[in-house]
Amino acid sequence: VLHTTRSLHTSQQSLAPVPPLPEKGGEVRHGLIPEEFFQFLYPKTGVTGPYMLGTGLLLYILSKEIYVVNHETAAAACILTVIIYAIKKFGGDVAAFADKLNEEKIATALAVKNEAMQTLQTAIEQEKKEQWRVEGRSYLFDAKRNNIAMLLETNYRERLLMVYNEVKKRLDYQVAMQNLKRQKEQDHMIQWVERNVIQSITPQQQKESIAKCILDLKALSKSAQAAV
Amino acid sequence: GPLSERPLMEVRLGELHTWISTCNFSPQGLLGAVQRAWSSYCAKYIHVKQGGPAGISMLLAGSCLLSYGWNYQHFKRHRWRKYH
């Protein structure tokens, strides 16, 4: 239902939220006559003024038959009795039910608003946390730089080791070659010398040396027997 | 405030004549007056959080009175007594 009679936001406060509805309506006495009427007559006639006015008017209208009593009067009386009885009996329950409906609507709207505010709050906190994280990016880059430096160092040292090993292998080879050559020369020379010496031993010299040895042995055996 | 802008309830009896002379009796003026009256009645008795039976019962009573007034000539013929 579009309330065309309600004034729209035309004033400067159009951005403010809509003011809430008033809690209770205008005071009405006996369900029909607004309280302003009683207040209007109170200074002049006191409390009973409006009632006297009402009674007087009623008697005047009935006696002059400005209001004619007919079958509709009886019908109106019965209907009014039933209506008043129903209002008195079920008014409270209906009011409570309507209030409950309103409460539920307001509660859902409030829940939506609260949830929206909650999500925005968590979003703000996460954003702040991200901003705090951004401050640490210098540490991050330092760590990365350290890592890379270490990698480069390791690589460099590995290659250094490789170079050292290769050079050592080549030098060892050279040393081994020299050793082998010298040993071979030595062996060869020894063999050559032995061969020549053995060749140079003539049979004559051999006999003389064997006889000398036997004499020496005899002499030694004599001295040995003496020692035992 | 000035006389022409005050609502009817706040006009004193002595100033009623001058107040009526300041009224706008063109169709737009009358329509605006009707709209204002209706909207103030609604704002006071119907668009509230806890309204009672007063809002519609006053409208119904007013319609009863109006319809009795429109059919008065018909009721006059069914009087119980001739002389009052």
mmCIF file with all atom_site columns, N, CA and C in Angstrom, chain A residues 102-138:
data_model
loop_
_atom_site.group_PDB
_atom_site.id
_atom_site.type_symbol
_atom_site.label_atom_id
_atom_site.label_alt_id
_atom_site.label_comp_id
_atom_site.label_asym_id
_atom_site.label_entity_id
_atom_site.label_seq_id
_atom_site.pdbx_PDB_ins_code
_atom_site.Cartn_x
_atom_site.Cartn_y
_atom_site.Cartn_z
_atom_site.occupancy
_atom_site.B_iso_or_equiv
_atom_site.pdbx_formal_charge
_atom_site.auth_seq_id
_atom_site.auth_comp_id
_atom_site.auth_asym_id
_atom_site.auth_atom_id
_atom_site.pdbx_PDB_model_num
ATOM 1   N N  . ASN A 1 102 ? 4.712  -7.801  13.897 1.00 0.00 ? 102 ASN A N  1
ATOM 2   C CA . ASN A 1 102 ? 5.615  -6.663  13.718 1.00 0.00 ? 102 ASN A CA 1
ATOM 3   C C  . ASN A 1 102 ? 6.999  -6.963  14.267 1.00 0.00 ? 102 ASN A C  1
ATOM 4   N N  . GLU A 1 103 ? 6.998  -7.596  15.463 1.00 0.00 ? 103 GLU A N  1
ATOM 5   C CA . GLU A 1 103 ? 8.278  -7.932  16.093 1.00 0.00 ? 103 GLU A CA 1
ATOM 6   C C  . GLU A 1 103 ? 9.104  -8.824  15.183 1.00 0.00 ? 103 GLU A C  1
ATOM 7   N N  . GLU A 1 104 ? 8.421  -9.811  14.560 1.00 0.00 ? 104 GLU A N  1
ATOM 8   C CA . GLU A 1 104 ? 9.178  -10.724 13.699 1.00 0.00 ? 104 GLU A CA 1
ATOM 9   C C  . GLU A 1 104 ? 9.774  -9.988  12.515 1.00 0.00 ? 104 GLU A C  1
ATOM 10  N N  . LYS A 1 105 ? 8.969  -9.098  11.924 1.00 0.00 ? 105 LYS A N  1
ATOM 11  C CA . LYS A 1 105 ? 9.504  -8.348  10.779 1.00 0.00 ? 105 LYS A CA 1
ATOM 12  C C  . LYS A 1 105 ? 10.712 -7.540  11.193 1.00 0.00 ? 105 LYS A C  1
ATOM 13  N N  . ILE A 1 106 ? 10.554 -6.836  12.333 1.00 0.00 ? 106 ILE A N  1
ATOM 14  C CA . ILE A 1 106 ? 11.666 -6.000  12.786 1.00 0.00 ? 106 ILE A CA 1
ATOM 15  C C  . ILE A 1 106 ? 12.877 -6.864  13.107 1.00 0.00 ? 106 ILE A C  1
ATOM 16  N N  . ALA A 1 107 ? 12.599 -8.058  13.704 1.00 0.00 ? 107 ALA A N  1
ATOM 17  C CA . ALA A 1 107 ? 13.723 -8.919  14.096 1.00 0.00 ? 107 ALA A CA 1
ATOM 18  C C  . ALA A 1 107 ? 14.490 -9.392  12.868 1.00 0.00 ? 107 ALA A C  1
ATOM 19  N N  . THR A 1 108 ? 13.767 -9.770  11.799 1.00 0.00 ? 108 THR A N  1
ATOM 20  C CA . THR A 1 108 ? 14.477 -10.215 10.595 1.00 0.00 ? 108 THR A CA 1
ATOM 21  C C  . THR A 1 108 ? 15.301 -9.073  10.009 1.00 0.00 ? 108 THR A C  1
ATOM 22  N N  . ALA A 1 109 ? 14.683 -7.879  9.949  1.00 0.00 ? 109 ALA A N  1
ATOM 23  C CA . ALA A 1 109 ? 15.437 -6.748  9.389  1.00 0.00 ? 109 ALA A CA 1
ATOM 24  C C  . ALA A 1 109 ? 16.678 -6.460  10.228 1.00 0.00 ? 109 ALA A C  1
ATOM 25  N N  . LEU A 1 110 ? 16.490 -6.506  11.553 1.00 0.00 ? 110 LEU A N  1
ATOM 26  C CA . LEU A 1 110 ? 17.627 -6.259  12.443 1.00 0.00 ? 110 LEU A CA 1
ATOM 27  C C  . LEU A 1 110 ? 18.692 -7.314  12.267 1.00 0.00 ? 110 LEU A C  1
ATOM 28  N N  . ALA A 1 111 ? 18.255 -8.565  12.106 1.00 0.00 ? 111 ALA A N  1
ATOM 29  C CA . ALA A 1 111 ? 19.241 -9.638  11.924 1.00 0.00 ? 111 ALA A CA 1
ATOM 30  C C  . ALA A 1 111 ? 20.051 -9.400  10.662 1.00 0.00 ? 111 ALA A C  1
ATOM 31  N N  . VAL A 1 112 ? 19.354 -9.010  9.584  1.00 0.00 ? 112 VAL A N  1
ATOM 32  C CA . VAL A 1 112 ? 20.069 -8.741  8.332  1.00 0.00 ? 112 VAL A CA 1
ATOM 33  C C  . VAL A 1 112 ? 21.072 -7.621  8.546  1.00 0.00 ? 112 VAL A C  1
ATOM 34  N N  . LYS A 1 113 ? 20.598 -6.555  9.219  1.00 0.00 ? 113 LYS A N  1
ATOM 35  C CA . LYS A 1 113 ? 21.494 -5.406  9.424  1.00 0.00 ? 113 LYS A CA 1
ATOM 36  C C  . LYS A 1 113 ? 22.686 -5.814  10.260 1.00 0.00 ? 113 LYS A C  1
ATOM 37  N N  . ASN A 1 114 ? 22.426 -6.582  11.348 1.00 0.00 ? 114 ASN A N  1
ATOM 38  C CA . ASN A 1 114 ? 23.532 -6.993  12.213 1.00 0.00 ? 114 ASN A CA 1
ATOM 39  C C  . ASN A 1 114 ? 24.515 -7.875  11.472 1.00 0.00 ? 114 ASN A C  1
ATOM 40  N N  . GLU A 1 115 ? 23.964 -8.782  10.657 1.00 0.00 ? 115 GLU A N  1
ATOM 41  C CA . GLU A 1 115 ? 24.875 -9.656  9.928  1.00 0.00 ? 115 GLU A CA 1
ATOM 42  C C  . GLU A 1 115 ? 25.712 -8.857  8.951  1.00 0.00 ? 115 GLU A C  1
ATOM 43  N N  . ALA A 1 116 ? 25.080 -7.913  8.277  1.00 0.00 ? 116 ALA A N  1
ATOM 44  C CA . ALA A 1 116 ? 25.842 -7.072  7.338  1.00 0.00 ? 116 ALA A CA 1
ATOM 45  C C  . ALA A 1 116 ? 26.944 -6.343  8.080  1.00 0.00 ? 116 ALA A C  1
ATOM 46  N N  . MET A 1 117 ? 26.596 -5.774  9.231  1.00 0.00 ? 117 MET A N  1
ATOM 47  C CA . MET A 1 117 ? 27.611 -5.051  10.003 1.00 0.00 ? 117 MET A CA 1
ATOM 48  C C  . MET A 1 117 ? 28.721 -5.983  10.448 1.00 0.00 ? 117 MET A C  1
ATOM 49  N N  . GLN A 1 118 ? 28.338 -7.222  10.827 1.00 0.00 ? 118 GLN A N  1
ATOM 50  C CA . GLN A 1 118 ? 29.356 -8.178  11.269 1.00 0.00 ? 118 GLN A CA 1
ATOM 51  C C  . GLN A 1 118 ? 30.323 -8.511  10.139 1.00 0.00 ? 118 GLN A C  1
ATOM 52  N N  . THR A 1 119 ? 29.755 -8.791  8.961  1.00 0.00 ? 119 THR A N  1
ATOM 53  C CA . THR A 1 119 ? 30.634 -9.127  7.824  1.00 0.00 ? 119 THR A CA 1
ATOM 54  C C  . THR A 1 119 ? 31.545 -7.954  7.491  1.00 0.00 ? 119 THR A C  1
ATOM 55  N N  . LEU A 1 120 ? 30.991 -6.751  7.547  1.00 0.00 ? 120 LEU A N  1
ATOM 56  C CA . LEU A 1 120 ? 31.834 -5.591  7.245  1.00 0.00 ? 120 LEU A CA 1
ATOM 57  C C  . LEU A 1 120 ? 32.929 -5.440  8.291  1.00 0.00 ? 120 LEU A C  1
ATOM 58  N N  . GLN A 1 121 ? 32.564 -5.716  9.545  1.00 0.00 ? 121 GLN A N  1
ATOM 59  C CA . GLN A 1 121 ? 33.573 -5.621  10.606 1.00 0.00 ? 121 GLN A CA 1
ATOM 60  C C  . GLN A 1 121 ? 34.705 -6.601  10.382 1.00 0.00 ? 121 GLN A C  1
ATOM 61  N N  . THR A 1 122 ? 34.342 -7.864  10.082 1.00 0.00 ? 122 THR A N  1
ATOM 62  C CA . THR A 1 122 ? 35.399 -8.860  9.844  1.00 0.00 ? 122 THR A CA 1
ATOM 63  C C  . THR A 1 122 ? 36.211 -8.479  8.619  1.00 0.00 ? 122 THR A C  1
ATOM 64  N N  . ALA A 1 123 ? 35.547 -7.918  7.608  1.00 0.00 ? 123 ALA A N  1
ATOM 65  C CA . ALA A 1 123 ? 36.286 -7.490  6.422  1.00 0.00 ? 123 ALA A CA 1
ATOM 66  C C  . ALA A 1 123 ? 37.293 -6.408  6.795  1.00 0.00 ? 123 ALA A C  1
ATOM 67  N N  . ILE A 1 124 ? 36.859 -5.475  7.664  1.00 0.00 ? 124 ILE A N  1
ATOM 68  C CA . ILE A 1 124 ? 37.774 -4.406  8.091  1.00 0.00 ? 124 ILE A CA 1
ATOM 69  C C  . ILE A 1 124 ? 38.971 -4.985  8.834  1.00 0.00 ? 124 ILE A C  1
ATOM 70  N N  . GLU A 1 125 ? 38.678 -5.967  9.733  1.00 0.00 ? 125 GLU A N  1
ATOM 71  C CA . GLU A 1 125 ? 39.787 -6.536  10.501 1.00 0.00 ? 125 GLU A CA 1
ATOM 72  C C  . GLU A 1 125 ? 40.778 -7.251  9.596  1.00 0.00 ? 125 GLU A C  1
ATOM 73  N N  . GLN A 1 126 ? 40.218 -7.984  8.620  1.00 0.00 ? 126 GLN A N  1
ATOM 74  C CA . GLN A 1 126 ? 41.119 -8.691  7.716  1.00 0.00 ? 126 GLN A CA 1
ATOM 75  C C  . GLN A 1 126 ? 41.946 -7.725  6.891  1.00 0.00 ? 126 GLN A C  1
ATOM 76  N N  . GLU A 1 127 ? 41.301 -6.623  6.503  1.00 0.00 ? 127 GLU A N  1
ATOM 77  C CA . GLU A 1 127 ? 42.038 -5.616  5.735  1.00 0.00 ? 127 GLU A CA 1
ATOM 78  C C  . GLU A 1 127 ? 43.174 -5.050  6.562  1.00 0.00 ? 127 GLU A C  1
ATOM 79  N N  . LYS A 1 128 ? 42.876 -4.761  7.858  1.00 0.00 ? 128 LYS A N  1
ATOM 80  C CA . LYS A 1 128 ? 43.931 -4.234  8.729  1.00 0.00 ? 128 LYS A CA 1
ATOM 81  C C  . LYS A 1 128 ? 45.063 -5.235  8.867  1.00 0.00 ? 128 LYS A C  1
ATOM 82  N N  . LYS A 1 129 ? 44.666 -6.521  8.968  1.00 0.00 ? 129 LYS A N  1
ATOM 83  C CA . LYS A 1 129 ? 45.690 -7.551  9.112  1.00 0.00 ? 129 LYS A CA 1
ATOM 84  C C  . LYS A 1 129 ? 46.562 -7.600  7.862  1.00 0.00 ? 129 LYS A C  1
ATOM 85  N N  . GLU A 1 130 ? 45.926 -7.468  6.708  1.00 0.00 ? 130 GLU A N  1
ATOM 86  C CA . GLU A 1 130 ? 46.708 -7.461  5.467  1.00 0.00 ? 130 GLU A CA 1
ATOM 87  C C  . GLU A 1 130 ? 47.653 -6.275  5.442  1.00 0.00 ? 130 GLU A C  1
ATOM 88  N N  . GLN A 1 131 ? 47.154 -5.131  5.904  1.00 0.00 ? 131 GLN A N  1
ATOM 89  C CA . GLN A 1 131 ? 48.031 -3.961  5.931  1.00 0.00 ? 131 GLN A CA 1
ATOM 90  C C  . GLN A 1 131 ? 49.207 -4.184  6.870  1.00 0.00 ? 131 GLN A C  1
ATOM 91  N N  . TRP A 1 132 ? 48.923 -4.862  8.009  1.00 0.00 ? 132 TRP A N  1
ATOM 92  C CA . TRP A 1 132 ? 50.026 -5.153  8.930  1.00 0.00 ? 132 TRP A CA 1
ATOM 93  C C  . TRP A 1 132 ? 51.024 -6.089  8.278  1.00 0.00 ? 132 TRP A C  1
ATOM 94  N N  . ARG A 1 133 ? 50.478 -7.059  7.491  1.00 0.00 ? 133 ARG A N  1
ATOM 95  C CA . ARG A 1 133 ? 51.366 -7.997  6.822  1.00 0.00 ? 133 ARG A CA 1
ATOM 96  C C  . ARG A 1 133 ? 52.256 -7.289  5.814  1.00 0.00 ? 133 ARG A C  1
ATOM 97  N N  . VAL A 1 134 ? 51.699 -6.260  5.177  1.00 0.00 ? 134 VAL A N  1
ATOM 98  C CA . VAL A 1 134 ? 52.486 -5.571  4.161  1.00 0.00 ? 134 VAL A CA 1
ATOM 99  C C  . VAL A 1 134 ? 53.740 -4.964  4.786  1.00 0.00 ? 134 VAL A C  1
ATOM 100 N N  . GLU A 1 135 ? 53.616 -4.571  6.064  1.00 0.00 ? 135 GLU A N  1
ATOM 101 C CA . GLU A 1 135 ? 54.796 -3.953  6.691  1.00 0.00 ? 135 GLU A CA 1
ATOM 102 C C  . GLU A 1 135 ? 55.951 -4.917  6.781  1.00 0.00 ? 135 GLU A C  1
ATOM 103 N N  . GLY A 1 136 ? 55.647 -6.226  6.832  1.00 0.00 ? 136 GLY A N  1
ATOM 104 C CA . GLY A 1 136 ? 56.723 -7.189  7.001  1.00 0.00 ? 136 GLY A CA 1
ATOM 105 C C  . GLY A 1 136 ? 57.381 -7.588  5.712  1.00 0.00 ? 136 GLY A C  1
ATOM 106 N N  . ARG A 1 137 ? 57.035 -6.909  4.631  1.00 0.00 ? 137 ARG A N  1
ATOM 107 C CA . ARG A 1 137 ? 57.570 -7.410  3.356  1.00 0.00 ? 137 ARG A CA 1
ATOM 108 C C  . ARG A 1 137 ? 59.058 -7.161  3.255  1.00 0.00 ? 137 ARG A C  1
ATOM 109 N N  . SER A 1 138 ? 59.602 -6.200  4.017  1.00 0.00 ? 138 SER A N  1
ATOM 110 C CA . SER A 1 138 ? 61.053 -6.004  4.002  1.00 0.00 ? 138 SER A CA 1
ATOM 111 C C  . SER A 1 138 ? 61.747 -7.237  4.546  1.00 0.00 ? 138 SER A C  1
#
